[in-house]
């Protein structure tokens, strides 16, 4: 998909609250061929209204699996970003979005390509 994005003149950038040292396993293996930026404390996600506090019952589940968000995210919060996709044109105008409050939902990659083709 990345090649097709590039053929449409697009760049892919991802934001994560995880600290870079916890992303290195993926980036060092060469699995990621796009920019992966860190959003400390989910601050940018919060500015967009896309940050939520993990509920206590889910914290217990995560902890039971050894997934301590504060360790990975480098702060004491138990917050996560709501997954979102933005298609932004060269002038910085948001032309398409895909946001769902259900944090288990992930936008379809094919929808991004459709949105880019519509702009071409």
PDB file of C-alpha atoms in Angstrom:
ATOM      1  CA  UNK A   1       0.000   0.000   0.000  1.00  0.00           C
ATOM      2  CA  UNK A   2       2.853   2.388   0.759  1.00  0.00           C
ATOM      3  CA  UNK A   3       4.031   2.348  -2.853  1.00  0.00           C
ATOM      4  CA  UNK A   4       0.537   3.231  -4.054  1.00  0.00           C
ATOM      5  CA  UNK A   5       0.322   6.068  -1.520  1.00  0.00           C
ATOM      6  CA  UNK A   6       3.615   7.411  -2.804  1.00  0.00           C
ATOM      7  CA  UNK A   7       2.475   7.082  -6.423  1.00  0.00           C
ATOM      8  CA  UNK A   8      -0.435   9.365  -5.498  1.00  0.00           C
ATOM      9  CA  UNK A   9       2.021  11.911  -4.094  1.00  0.00           C
ATOM     10  CA  UNK A  10       1.220  11.121  -0.469  1.00  0.00           C
ATOM     11  CA  UNK A  11       3.384  10.554   2.590  1.00  0.00           C
ATOM     12  CA  UNK A  12       2.398   8.340   5.496  1.00  0.00           C
ATOM     13  CA  UNK A  13       3.096   9.545   9.027  1.00  0.00           C
ATOM     14  CA  UNK A  14       1.995   7.724  12.176  1.00  0.00           C
ATOM     15  CA  UNK A  15       1.789   9.056  15.732  1.00  0.00           C
ATOM     16  CA  UNK A  16       2.172   6.888  18.810  1.00  0.00           C
ATOM     17  CA  UNK A  17       2.324   7.647  22.515  1.00  0.00           C
ATOM     18  CA  UNK A  18       5.001   4.964  22.904  1.00  0.00           C
ATOM     19  CA  UNK A  19       8.503   6.155  23.630  1.00  0.00           C
ATOM     20  CA  UNK A  20      10.962   5.593  20.757  1.00  0.00           C
ATOM     21  CA  UNK A  21      12.909   2.906  22.619  1.00  0.00           C
ATOM     22  CA  UNK A  22       9.761   0.767  22.659  1.00  0.00           C
ATOM     23  CA  UNK A  23       9.265   1.219  18.914  1.00  0.00           C
ATOM     24  CA  UNK A  24      12.818   0.310  17.953  1.00  0.00           C
ATOM     25  CA  UNK A  25      12.072  -3.401  17.632  1.00  0.00           C
ATOM     26  CA  UNK A  26       9.796  -2.671  14.671  1.00  0.00           C
ATOM     27  CA  UNK A  27      11.769   0.184  13.184  1.00  0.00           C
ATOM     28  CA  UNK A  28      15.123  -1.620  13.432  1.00  0.00           C
ATOM     29  CA  UNK A  29      13.771  -4.692  11.653  1.00  0.00           C
ATOM     30  CA  UNK A  30      12.785  -2.480   8.758  1.00  0.00           C
ATOM     31  CA  UNK A  31       9.114  -3.362   9.159  1.00  0.00           C
ATOM     32  CA  UNK A  32       8.155   0.300   8.988  1.00  0.00           C
ATOM     33  CA  UNK A  33       8.829   2.229   5.828  1.00  0.00           C
ATOM     34  CA  UNK A  34       7.203   5.449   6.997  1.00  0.00           C
ATOM     35  CA  UNK A  35       7.708   8.105   9.650  1.00  0.00           C
ATOM     36  CA  UNK A  36       6.726   7.090  13.183  1.00  0.00           C
ATOM     37  CA  UNK A  37       6.503  10.085  15.506  1.00  0.00           C
ATOM     38  CA  UNK A  38       6.099  10.059  19.282  1.00  0.00           C
ATOM     39  CA  UNK A  39       3.261  11.977  20.936  1.00  0.00           C
ATOM     40  CA  UNK A  40       4.453  12.204  24.575  1.00  0.00           C
ATOM     41  CA  UNK A  41       1.566  11.904  27.005  1.00  0.00           C
ATOM     42  CA  UNK A  42      -0.836  11.797  24.066  1.00  0.00           C
ATOM     43  CA  UNK A  43      -0.667  15.601  24.156  1.00  0.00           C
ATOM     44  CA  UNK A  44      -1.431  16.095  20.460  1.00  0.00           C
ATOM     45  CA  UNK A  45      -4.182  13.477  20.593  1.00  0.00           C
ATOM     46  CA  UNK A  46      -5.667  15.431  23.516  1.00  0.00           C
ATOM     47  CA  UNK A  47      -5.573  18.675  21.496  1.00  0.00           C
ATOM     48  CA  UNK A  48      -7.586  16.891  18.810  1.00  0.00           C
ATOM     49  CA  UNK A  49     -10.008  15.472  21.384  1.00  0.00           C
ATOM     50  CA  UNK A  50      -8.740  11.967  20.646  1.00  0.00           C
ATOM     51  CA  UNK A  51      -7.309  10.849  23.993  1.00  0.00           C
ATOM     52  CA  UNK A  52      -9.099   8.687  26.541  1.00  0.00           C
ATOM     53  CA  UNK A  53      -8.356   7.316  29.989  1.00  0.00           C
ATOM     54  CA  UNK A  54      -8.159   3.531  30.114  1.00  0.00           C
ATOM     55  CA  UNK A  55     -10.936   2.271  32.440  1.00  0.00           C
ATOM     56  CA  UNK A  56      -9.856   0.575  35.675  1.00  0.00           C
ATOM     57  CA  UNK A  57     -11.178  -2.841  34.624  1.00  0.00           C
ATOM     58  CA  UNK A  58      -9.162  -2.688  31.409  1.00  0.00           C
ATOM     59  CA  UNK A  59      -6.059  -1.513  33.309  1.00  0.00           C
ATOM     60  CA  UNK A  60      -6.296  -4.721  35.327  1.00  0.00           C
ATOM     61  CA  UNK A  61      -6.490  -6.808  32.137  1.00  0.00           C
ATOM     62  CA  UNK A  62      -3.511  -5.000  30.592  1.00  0.00           C
ATOM     63  CA  UNK A  63      -1.502  -5.365  33.802  1.00  0.00           C
ATOM     64  CA  UNK A  64      -2.373  -9.068  33.943  1.00  0.00           C
ATOM     65  CA  UNK A  65      -0.680  -9.465  30.567  1.00  0.00           C
ATOM     66  CA  UNK A  66       2.306  -7.386  31.687  1.00  0.00           C
ATOM     67  CA  UNK A  67       1.286  -4.437  29.505  1.00  0.00           C
ATOM     68  CA  UNK A  68       2.061  -1.425  31.662  1.00  0.00           C
ATOM     69  CA  UNK A  69       1.166   1.613  29.558  1.00  0.00           C
ATOM     70  CA  UNK A  70       3.059   4.050  31.806  1.00  0.00           C
ATOM     71  CA  UNK A  71       6.271   2.116  31.097  1.00  0.00           C
ATOM     72  CA  UNK A  72       5.783   2.162  27.335  1.00  0.00           C
ATOM     73  CA  UNK A  73       4.420   5.688  27.122  1.00  0.00           C
ATOM     74  CA  UNK A  74       6.945   7.290  29.453  1.00  0.00           C
ATOM     75  CA  UNK A  75       4.444   8.962  31.767  1.00  0.00           C
ATOM     76  CA  UNK A  76       2.209   7.949  34.641  1.00  0.00           C
ATOM     77  CA  UNK A  77      -1.061   8.269  32.768  1.00  0.00           C
ATOM     78  CA  UNK A  78      -3.096   5.380  31.540  1.00  0.00           C
ATOM     79  CA  UNK A  79      -4.248   7.163  28.397  1.00  0.00           C
ATOM     80  CA  UNK A  80      -4.476   6.002  24.816  1.00  0.00           C
ATOM     81  CA  UNK A  81      -5.262   7.794  21.573  1.00  0.00           C
ATOM     82  CA  UNK A  82      -8.464   7.049  19.720  1.00  0.00           C
ATOM     83  CA  UNK A  83      -7.330   5.589  16.378  1.00  0.00           C
ATOM     84  CA  UNK A  84      -7.822   8.132  13.628  1.00  0.00           C
ATOM     85  CA  UNK A  85      -6.811   8.713  10.032  1.00  0.00           C
ATOM     86  CA  UNK A  86      -6.492  12.090   8.372  1.00  0.00           C
ATOM     87  CA  UNK A  87      -5.898  12.881   4.716  1.00  0.00           C
ATOM     88  CA  UNK A  88      -4.295  16.320   4.661  1.00  0.00           C
ATOM     89  CA  UNK A  89      -3.566  18.151   1.425  1.00  0.00           C
ATOM     90  CA  UNK A  90      -0.381  20.049   0.594  1.00  0.00           C
ATOM     91  CA  UNK A  91      -1.896  23.244   1.982  1.00  0.00           C
ATOM     92  CA  UNK A  92      -2.515  21.651   5.377  1.00  0.00           C
ATOM     93  CA  UNK A  93      -6.280  21.314   4.922  1.00  0.00           C
ATOM     94  CA  UNK A  94      -7.887  18.136   6.254  1.00  0.00           C
ATOM     95  CA  UNK A  95      -9.743  16.593   3.320  1.00  0.00           C
ATOM     96  CA  UNK A  96     -10.881  13.285   4.856  1.00  0.00           C
ATOM     97  CA  UNK A  97     -11.030  11.690   8.287  1.00  0.00           C
ATOM     98  CA  UNK A  98     -11.847   8.347   9.803  1.00  0.00           C
ATOM     99  CA  UNK A  99     -12.378   8.386  13.570  1.00  0.00           C
ATOM    100  CA  UNK A 100     -14.273   5.949  15.767  1.00  0.00           C
ATOM    101  CA  UNK A 101     -14.642   6.142  19.545  1.00  0.00           C
ATOM    102  CA  UNK A 102     -14.323   2.338  19.610  1.00  0.00           C
ATOM    103  CA  UNK A 103     -10.571   2.105  20.143  1.00  0.00           C
ATOM    104  CA  UNK A 104     -10.563  -1.476  18.800  1.00  0.00           C
ATOM    105  CA  UNK A 105     -11.664  -0.228  15.366  1.00  0.00           C
ATOM    106  CA  UNK A 106      -8.938   0.558  12.859  1.00  0.00           C
ATOM    107  CA  UNK A 107      -9.561   2.511   9.665  1.00  0.00           C
ATOM    108  CA  UNK A 108      -9.304   0.491   6.466  1.00  0.00           C
ATOM    109  CA  UNK A 109      -6.188   1.213   4.417  1.00  0.00           C
ATOM    110  CA  UNK A 110      -8.167   0.987   1.183  1.00  0.00           C
ATOM    111  CA  UNK A 111     -10.330   3.922   2.310  1.00  0.00           C
ATOM    112  CA  UNK A 112      -7.215   6.092   2.493  1.00  0.00           C
ATOM    113  CA  UNK A 113      -6.369   5.222  -1.095  1.00  0.00           C
ATOM    114  CA  UNK A 114      -9.933   6.005  -2.200  1.00  0.00           C
ATOM    115  CA  UNK A 115      -9.773   9.395  -0.476  1.00  0.00           C
ATOM    116  CA  UNK A 116      -6.434  10.197  -2.107  1.00  0.00           C
ATOM    117  CA  UNK A 117      -7.677   9.204  -5.553  1.00  0.00           C
ATOM    118  CA  UNK A 118     -10.682  11.490  -5.080  1.00  0.00           C
ATOM    119  CA  UNK A 119      -8.293  14.406  -4.500  1.00  0.00           C
ATOM    120  CA  UNK A 120      -6.217  13.678  -7.605  1.00  0.00           C
TER     121      UNK A 120
END
